[in-house]
Short mmCIF file of C-alpha atoms and ligand atoms in Angstrom, two decimals:
data_model
loop_
_atom_site.label_atom_id
_atom_site.label_comp_id
_atom_site.label_asym_id
_atom_site.label_seq_id
_atom_site.Cartn_x
_atom_site.Cartn_y
_atom_site.Cartn_z
CA MET A 1013 -43.09 100.45 -29.72
CA GLY A 1014 -46.51 98.96 -30.41
CA GLU A 1015 -49.54 101.14 -30.74
CA ARG A 1016 -53.23 100.48 -30.69
CA LEU A 1017 -54.52 100.86 -34.21
CA GLY A 1018 -57.80 100.79 -35.83
CA PHE A 1019 -58.41 99.19 -39.26
CA ILE A 1020 -61.80 99.04 -41.20
CA GLY A 1021 -62.00 97.03 -44.51
CA LEU A 1022 -60.26 93.68 -44.52
CA GLY A 1023 -60.50 92.72 -48.10
CA ALA A 1024 -57.87 91.61 -50.72
CA MET A 1025 -55.56 94.75 -49.46
CA GLY A 1026 -56.66 95.32 -45.97
CA GLY A 1027 -56.43 91.68 -44.76
CA PRO A 1028 -52.77 91.38 -45.35
CA MET A 1029 -52.03 94.99 -44.33
CA VAL A 1030 -53.52 94.25 -40.85
CA ARG A 1031 -51.43 91.07 -40.57
CA ARG A 1032 -48.58 92.90 -41.23
CA LEU A 1033 -49.04 95.49 -38.57
CA ILE A 1034 -49.77 92.88 -36.03
CA GLU A 1035 -46.74 91.05 -37.20
CA HIS A 1036 -44.80 94.36 -36.38
CA GLY A 1037 -45.93 94.68 -32.87
CA HIS A 1038 -49.11 96.89 -33.22
CA SER A 1039 -52.42 95.70 -31.81
CA VAL A 1040 -55.31 96.15 -34.11
CA LEU A 1041 -58.92 96.70 -33.50
CA VAL A 1042 -60.71 95.87 -36.79
CA HIS A 1043 -64.31 96.23 -38.60
CA ASP A 1044 -65.56 94.80 -41.77
CA LEU A 1045 -69.09 93.78 -42.91
CA ASP A 1046 -67.94 90.37 -43.96
CA SER A 1047 -67.72 88.24 -40.88
CA LYS A 1048 -65.31 85.81 -42.76
CA ALA A 1049 -62.76 88.60 -43.22
CA VAL A 1050 -63.15 89.55 -39.61
CA ALA A 1051 -62.62 86.01 -38.52
CA LYS A 1052 -59.48 85.77 -40.61
CA ALA A 1053 -58.13 89.14 -38.97
CA VAL A 1054 -58.98 87.65 -35.48
CA GLU A 1055 -57.04 84.51 -36.18
CA HIS A 1056 -53.97 86.64 -36.87
CA GLY A 1057 -54.46 88.43 -33.57
CA ALA A 1058 -56.94 91.38 -34.21
CA GLU A 1059 -59.80 92.35 -31.94
CA GLN A 1060 -63.13 92.99 -33.50
CA ALA A 1061 -65.46 95.97 -33.22
CA SER A 1062 -68.98 96.30 -34.33
CA SER A 1063 -69.06 99.37 -36.22
CA PRO A 1064 -66.65 102.25 -37.50
CA LYS A 1065 -67.82 104.47 -34.65
CA ALA A 1066 -66.80 101.64 -32.03
CA VAL A 1067 -63.32 101.58 -33.59
CA ALA A 1068 -63.06 105.22 -33.39
CA ASP A 1069 -64.12 105.29 -29.85
CA ALA A 1070 -61.28 103.07 -29.01
CA VAL A 1071 -58.40 104.25 -31.01
CA GLU A 1072 -56.44 107.75 -32.07
CA ILE A 1073 -55.60 106.35 -35.47
CA VAL A 1074 -57.94 104.83 -37.69
CA LEU A 1075 -56.93 103.30 -40.98
CA VAL A 1076 -59.36 102.10 -43.84
CA SER A 1077 -58.98 100.16 -46.93
CA LEU A 1078 -62.51 100.13 -48.64
CA PRO A 1079 -63.79 99.48 -52.12
CA THR A 1080 -65.48 102.72 -53.35
CA PRO A 1081 -65.83 106.59 -52.68
CA ASP A 1082 -69.27 105.96 -51.49
CA VAL A 1083 -68.39 103.42 -48.89
CA VAL A 1084 -65.37 105.54 -47.79
CA LYS A 1085 -67.80 108.61 -47.28
CA ALA A 1086 -70.35 106.46 -45.59
CA VAL A 1087 -67.62 104.75 -43.18
CA ALA A 1088 -66.00 108.31 -42.55
CA LEU A 1089 -68.94 110.59 -42.17
CA GLY A 1090 -72.15 108.48 -42.03
CA GLU A 1091 -74.42 107.38 -39.21
CA ASN A 1092 -72.17 105.36 -36.78
CA GLY A 1093 -69.12 106.43 -38.73
CA VAL A 1094 -65.78 107.15 -37.62
CA CYS A 1095 -66.41 110.91 -37.32
CA GLN A 1096 -68.87 110.10 -34.41
CA GLY A 1097 -65.99 108.37 -32.37
CA GLY A 1098 -64.81 110.00 -29.27
CA ALA A 1099 -61.06 108.80 -29.50
CA VAL A 1100 -60.19 109.07 -33.04
CA LYS A 1101 -57.71 111.97 -33.95
CA THR A 1102 -56.34 110.74 -37.44
CA PHE A 1103 -58.14 109.06 -40.31
CA VAL A 1104 -55.81 107.38 -42.87
CA ASP A 1105 -57.54 106.42 -45.99
CA LEU A 1106 -55.58 103.56 -48.03
CA SER A 1107 -58.46 103.25 -50.60
CA THR A 1108 -58.59 104.66 -54.13
CA THR A 1109 -61.47 107.34 -53.92
CA GLY A 1110 -60.27 110.27 -56.11
CA PRO A 1111 -59.27 113.68 -55.12
CA ARG A 1112 -62.83 115.06 -54.98
CA VAL A 1113 -64.31 112.60 -52.27
CA ALA A 1114 -60.94 112.98 -50.49
CA VAL A 1115 -61.39 116.73 -50.10
CA GLU A 1116 -65.22 116.04 -49.23
CA VAL A 1117 -64.33 113.46 -46.37
CA ALA A 1118 -61.33 115.90 -45.34
CA GLU A 1119 -63.62 118.88 -44.70
CA GLY A 1120 -66.24 116.60 -43.00
CA LEU A 1121 -63.42 115.20 -40.64
CA ARG A 1122 -61.92 118.48 -40.02
CA ALA A 1123 -65.05 119.77 -38.74
CA ARG A 1124 -65.25 117.19 -36.05
CA GLY A 1125 -61.37 117.98 -35.29
CA ILE A 1126 -59.94 114.76 -37.06
CA GLN A 1127 -56.77 115.02 -39.19
CA PRO A 1128 -57.51 113.69 -42.45
CA VAL A 1129 -54.70 111.62 -44.46
CA ASP A 1130 -55.04 110.44 -48.02
CA SER A 1131 -52.81 107.49 -48.50
CA PRO A 1132 -53.88 105.50 -51.41
CA VAL A 1133 -51.51 102.53 -52.36
CA SER A 1134 -50.09 100.60 -55.41
CA GLY A 1135 -48.55 97.39 -55.92
CA GLY A 1136 -51.36 94.66 -55.60
CA ILE A 1137 -52.04 91.83 -53.26
CA ALA A 1138 -48.33 90.70 -53.51
CA GLY A 1139 -47.27 94.17 -52.48
CA ALA A 1140 -49.65 94.04 -49.49
CA GLU A 1141 -48.46 90.77 -48.39
CA LYS A 1142 -44.91 91.56 -48.68
CA GLY A 1143 -45.05 95.25 -47.46
CA THR A 1144 -43.82 96.41 -50.62
CA LEU A 1145 -46.37 98.71 -51.76
CA ALA A 1146 -46.03 102.27 -53.03
CA VAL A 1147 -47.93 104.48 -50.44
CA MET A 1148 -48.84 108.06 -51.66
CA VAL A 1149 -49.46 110.34 -48.75
CA SER A 1150 -50.81 113.90 -48.56
CA CYS A 1151 -51.28 115.40 -45.30
CA GLU A 1152 -49.83 118.00 -43.03
CA THR A 1153 -45.91 117.35 -42.69
CA ALA A 1154 -46.16 116.84 -38.86
CA VAL A 1155 -48.73 114.17 -39.24
CA TRP A 1156 -46.64 112.41 -42.07
CA GLU A 1157 -43.71 112.33 -39.80
CA ARG A 1158 -45.92 110.69 -36.93
CA LEU A 1159 -47.45 108.09 -39.27
CA ARG A 1160 -44.40 107.20 -41.38
CA PRO A 1161 -43.15 104.32 -39.38
CA ILE A 1162 -46.77 102.93 -39.60
CA LEU A 1163 -47.25 103.36 -43.29
CA GLU A 1164 -43.89 101.79 -44.03
CA ILE A 1165 -45.06 98.47 -42.56
CA ILE A 1166 -47.62 98.75 -45.18
CA GLY A 1167 -45.39 99.70 -48.11
CA ARG A 1168 -41.66 100.39 -47.87
CA ASN A 1169 -41.96 102.81 -50.47
CA ALA A 1170 -43.90 105.49 -48.78
CA PHE A 1171 -43.99 109.08 -50.34
CA HIS A 1172 -44.99 112.50 -48.80
CA VAL A 1173 -46.45 113.94 -52.16
CA GLY A 1174 -48.12 117.06 -50.69
CA GLU A 1175 -50.09 118.53 -47.67
CA GLU A 1176 -53.30 119.18 -49.53
CA ALA A 1177 -56.42 116.77 -49.09
CA GLY A 1178 -56.59 114.73 -52.59
CA GLN A 1179 -53.07 115.04 -53.95
CA GLY A 1180 -52.46 111.37 -52.87
CA GLN A 1181 -55.52 110.36 -54.49
CA THR A 1182 -54.43 112.37 -57.70
CA MET A 1183 -51.00 110.60 -57.69
CA LYS A 1184 -52.74 107.39 -57.56
CA LEU A 1185 -55.07 108.06 -60.46
CA ILE A 1186 -52.32 108.84 -62.48
CA ASN A 1187 -50.37 105.68 -61.60
CA ASN A 1188 -53.23 103.56 -62.15
CA LEU A 1189 -54.33 105.20 -65.40
CA LEU A 1190 -50.80 104.17 -66.61
CA SER A 1191 -51.23 100.53 -65.43
CA ALA A 1192 -54.82 100.45 -67.01
CA THR A 1193 -53.29 101.87 -70.33
CA ALA A 1194 -50.36 99.11 -70.11
CA MET A 1195 -52.99 96.44 -69.79
CA ALA A 1196 -55.17 97.30 -72.46
CA ALA A 1197 -52.44 98.24 -75.00
CA SER A 1198 -50.64 95.05 -74.18
CA CYS A 1199 -53.69 92.71 -74.83
CA GLU A 1200 -54.12 94.50 -78.22
CA ALA A 1201 -50.37 93.97 -79.08
CA PHE A 1202 -50.49 90.00 -77.75
CA VAL A 1203 -53.79 89.29 -79.78
CA LEU A 1204 -52.13 90.82 -83.00
CA GLY A 1205 -48.79 88.80 -82.40
CA ALA A 1206 -50.68 85.67 -81.51
CA LYS A 1207 -52.91 86.24 -84.73
CA ALA A 1208 -49.66 86.39 -86.86
CA GLY A 1209 -48.48 83.21 -85.21
CA LEU A 1210 -45.85 84.37 -82.63
CA ASP A 1211 -45.58 82.37 -79.40
CA PRO A 1212 -46.99 84.20 -76.57
CA ASP A 1213 -44.38 82.99 -74.02
CA LYS A 1214 -41.60 84.30 -76.34
CA MET A 1215 -43.51 87.58 -77.00
CA VAL A 1216 -43.40 88.13 -73.23
CA ASP A 1217 -39.49 87.39 -73.09
CA VAL A 1218 -38.88 89.74 -75.82
CA ILE A 1219 -41.05 92.65 -74.43
CA ASN A 1220 -39.59 92.22 -71.07
CA ALA A 1221 -35.93 92.56 -72.54
CA GLY A 1222 -37.10 95.41 -74.93
CA SER A 1223 -38.34 98.95 -75.00
CA GLY A 1224 -42.04 97.98 -74.85
CA ALA A 1225 -41.74 96.54 -71.52
CA ASN A 1226 -44.31 97.42 -68.94
CA THR A 1227 -46.00 96.15 -65.65
CA ALA A 1228 -48.90 94.29 -67.50
CA VAL A 1229 -46.41 91.93 -69.54
CA ARG A 1230 -43.99 91.86 -66.66
CA ASP A 1231 -46.33 90.73 -63.93
CA LYS A 1232 -49.84 90.02 -65.25
CA PHE A 1233 -49.41 88.29 -68.43
CA PRO A 1234 -47.02 85.43 -67.10
CA LYS A 1235 -48.97 84.90 -63.96
CA ALA A 1236 -52.80 85.28 -64.70
CA VAL A 1237 -53.37 86.01 -68.59
CA LEU A 1238 -51.22 83.36 -70.56
CA THR A 1239 -52.10 80.70 -67.87
CA ARG A 1240 -55.71 81.62 -68.48
CA THR A 1241 -56.22 81.64 -64.72
CA PHE A 1242 -57.34 85.40 -64.77
CA ASP A 1243 -57.00 85.64 -61.11
CA PHE A 1244 -54.25 88.30 -60.32
CA GLY A 1245 -56.39 89.78 -57.49
CA PHE A 1246 -57.67 93.30 -58.71
CA ARG A 1247 -61.49 93.33 -59.97
CA THR A 1248 -62.13 94.97 -63.38
CA GLU A 1249 -64.96 97.08 -61.45
CA LEU A 1250 -62.02 98.53 -59.46
CA MET A 1251 -59.81 99.34 -62.55
CA TYR A 1252 -62.87 100.95 -64.40
CA LYS A 1253 -63.52 103.04 -61.20
CA ASP A 1254 -59.78 104.24 -61.09
CA VAL A 1255 -59.91 105.20 -64.79
CA ARG A 1256 -63.27 106.95 -64.45
CA LEU A 1257 -62.11 108.99 -61.59
CA CYS A 1258 -58.87 109.94 -63.47
CA LEU A 1259 -60.69 111.20 -66.38
CA GLU A 1260 -63.32 113.12 -64.21
CA GLU A 1261 -60.32 114.83 -62.52
CA ALA A 1262 -59.06 115.65 -66.18
CA GLU A 1263 -62.18 117.03 -67.18
CA ALA A 1264 -62.41 119.09 -63.91
CA LEU A 1265 -58.78 120.65 -64.40
CA GLY A 1266 -59.21 121.02 -68.15
CA VAL A 1267 -56.63 118.58 -69.44
CA PRO A 1268 -57.59 116.81 -72.58
CA MET A 1269 -56.81 113.05 -72.52
CA TRP A 1270 -57.34 111.16 -75.94
CA VAL A 1271 -55.40 108.13 -75.26
CA ALA A 1272 -57.03 107.69 -71.51
CA ASN A 1273 -60.43 108.12 -73.11
CA SER A 1274 -59.91 105.17 -75.59
CA VAL A 1275 -58.32 103.15 -72.68
CA LYS A 1276 -61.54 103.82 -70.75
CA GLN A 1277 -63.83 102.40 -73.50
CA TRP A 1278 -62.03 98.96 -73.11
CA TRP A 1279 -62.47 98.98 -69.24
CA SER A 1280 -66.25 100.02 -69.75
CA TYR A 1281 -66.72 97.19 -72.22
CA ALA A 1282 -65.14 94.62 -69.94
CA TYR A 1283 -67.17 95.86 -66.91
CA ALA A 1284 -70.24 95.59 -69.06
CA ARG A 1285 -69.55 92.10 -70.08
CA GLY A 1286 -67.94 90.70 -66.86
CA GLY A 1287 -69.98 92.35 -64.02
CA LYS A 1288 -68.67 92.89 -60.65
CA THR A 1289 -66.81 89.93 -59.84
CA GLU A 1290 -64.30 89.29 -62.68
CA ASP A 1291 -60.58 90.08 -62.19
CA PHE A 1292 -58.99 92.76 -64.36
CA THR A 1293 -56.80 90.37 -66.34
CA SER A 1294 -60.12 89.02 -68.02
CA LEU A 1295 -59.90 92.14 -70.41
CA MET A 1296 -57.94 89.76 -72.45
CA ARG A 1297 -60.83 87.77 -73.28
CA TYR A 1298 -62.73 90.61 -74.69
CA VAL A 1299 -59.98 91.63 -76.80
CA GLU A 1300 -59.42 88.20 -78.23
CA GLU A 1301 -63.17 87.60 -78.80
CA PRO A 1302 -63.85 89.27 -82.20
CA VAL A 1303 -60.61 87.94 -83.57
CA GLY A 1304 -61.39 84.37 -82.50
CA ILE A 1305 -58.09 83.24 -80.81
CA GLU A 1306 -56.69 82.62 -77.45
CA VAL A 1307 -53.54 84.18 -76.17
CA ARG A 1308 -52.50 81.06 -74.22
CA SER A 1309 -49.02 79.69 -73.00
CA ARG A 1310 -47.68 76.91 -74.95
CA LYS A 1311 -45.76 75.75 -71.95
CA ASN A 1312 -47.19 72.34 -70.58
CA ALA A 1313 -49.80 72.28 -73.56
CA PRO A 1314 -50.72 68.80 -74.59
CA PRO A 1315 -49.06 67.74 -77.77
CA GLU A 1316 -51.28 68.43 -80.86
P1 NAD B 2071 -62.21 94.35 -51.67
O1 NAD B 2071 -63.48 94.23 -52.05
O2 NAD B 2071 -61.33 92.98 -51.62
O3 NAD B 2071 -62.20 94.78 -49.90
C1 NAD B 2071 -63.01 95.69 -49.46
C2 NAD B 2071 -63.43 95.30 -48.02
O4 NAD B 2071 -64.23 96.37 -47.37
C3 NAD B 2071 -64.15 94.05 -48.00
O5 NAD B 2071 -63.88 93.12 -47.08
C4 NAD B 2071 -65.56 94.48 -47.70
O6 NAD B 2071 -66.38 93.55 -47.07
C5 NAD B 2071 -65.17 95.69 -46.80
N1 NAD B 2071 -66.57 96.68 -46.89
C6 NAD B 2071 -67.26 96.97 -47.90
N2 NAD B 2071 -68.03 98.07 -47.43
C7 NAD B 2071 -67.91 98.17 -46.10
C8 NAD B 2071 -68.49 98.87 -44.98
N3 NAD B 2071 -69.61 99.66 -45.33
N4 NAD B 2071 -68.10 98.82 -43.99
C9 NAD B 2071 -67.09 98.01 -43.38
N5 NAD B 2071 -66.40 97.24 -44.24
C10 NAD B 2071 -66.96 97.26 -45.71
O7 NAD B 2071 -61.15 95.50 -52.20
P2 NAD B 2071 -59.56 95.54 -52.24
O8 NAD B 2071 -59.10 94.87 -53.44
O9 NAD B 2071 -59.07 95.17 -50.95
O10 NAD B 2071 -59.52 97.10 -52.55
C11 NAD B 2071 -59.52 97.93 -51.36
C12 NAD B 2071 -59.16 99.50 -51.98
O11 NAD B 2071 -57.84 99.46 -52.36
C13 NAD B 2071 -59.99 99.97 -53.11
O12 NAD B 2071 -60.23 101.30 -53.07
C14 NAD B 2071 -59.18 99.67 -54.17
O13 NAD B 2071 -59.33 100.33 -55.49
C15 NAD B 2071 -57.71 99.75 -53.59
N6 NAD B 2071 -56.77 99.15 -54.24
C16 NAD B 2071 -56.57 97.65 -54.60
C17 NAD B 2071 -55.63 97.08 -55.00
C18 NAD B 2071 -55.71 95.48 -55.41
O14 NAD B 2071 -54.82 94.92 -56.09
N7 NAD B 2071 -56.73 94.73 -54.92
C19 NAD B 2071 -54.58 97.54 -55.27
C20 NAD B 2071 -54.47 98.96 -54.86
C21 NAD B 2071 -55.55 99.83 -54.50
#
């Protein structure tokens, strides 16, 4: 049976999630600072609210998909935030914020009698569109059972990874560290191959059939790197944030991470060069630059 849900943050991920919830029979009250994003959700059948508090005054379950830990904190606990709403009972955070902020937000919400749920996701815009995301949930088991049918609309691979606030976030940071590592290492490997005269399209085929297979070469290179479109749908800013948060956690827990620290240098450099707007697949351009070549598909290339 359809429920009335709240949803805050209608960006690359939140927009398609809301559309799917509506298509599965739920009614959704939305809020975002970007009026275009709100208008698109309304076109799909959502109702709009003027603030996070207004959403939380009207519904028991509020989901959010917001860019950074600071924004999540402000939307959850700030002035006119979700915690001030009169109806809300459960706050589901689908963003990547890191475990420390998840714990802080959870404490603030619990003090107001609201159940916090960590629920970061992985699988990109394509996963959000198709509902195939991996969802990493930590919350009390009874709350997980209550939310499961809703979360499985967002991602058919929903996992209850723990009961404690922050555990879903830690799982997500570990996942994204591996994704960030695959991207950085694959860029270096392809620049080497191209410099040695190998055909990048053939390299993709070989690696995908071999033991070097990874998500960067499988998904990102054919779609957005070899085509030189650099538009996979996840910003360098967000990838850099995730790697940083992961290393902060490693530091806090006393876990040495040599490889991850090297990987972070690439993302820090790409962020410094590309600013806030570039897609993370643009990393390739900065790996190519000192070598003076381009890792470009030869398919449909004009004859020399
Ligand atoms: P996005 O920047 O496209 O969307 C964020 C949305 O939040 C925007 O519409 C923005 O207007 C809105 N927003 C910002 N501040 C706000 C505020 N104070 N109040 C209300 N709305 C506000 O980001 P995204 O790519 O959709 O990512 C959202 C979260 O999901 C991030 O934490 C990201 O790390 C995570 N994530 C993204 C991807 C991806 O592939 N894009 C994959 C997995 C996880």
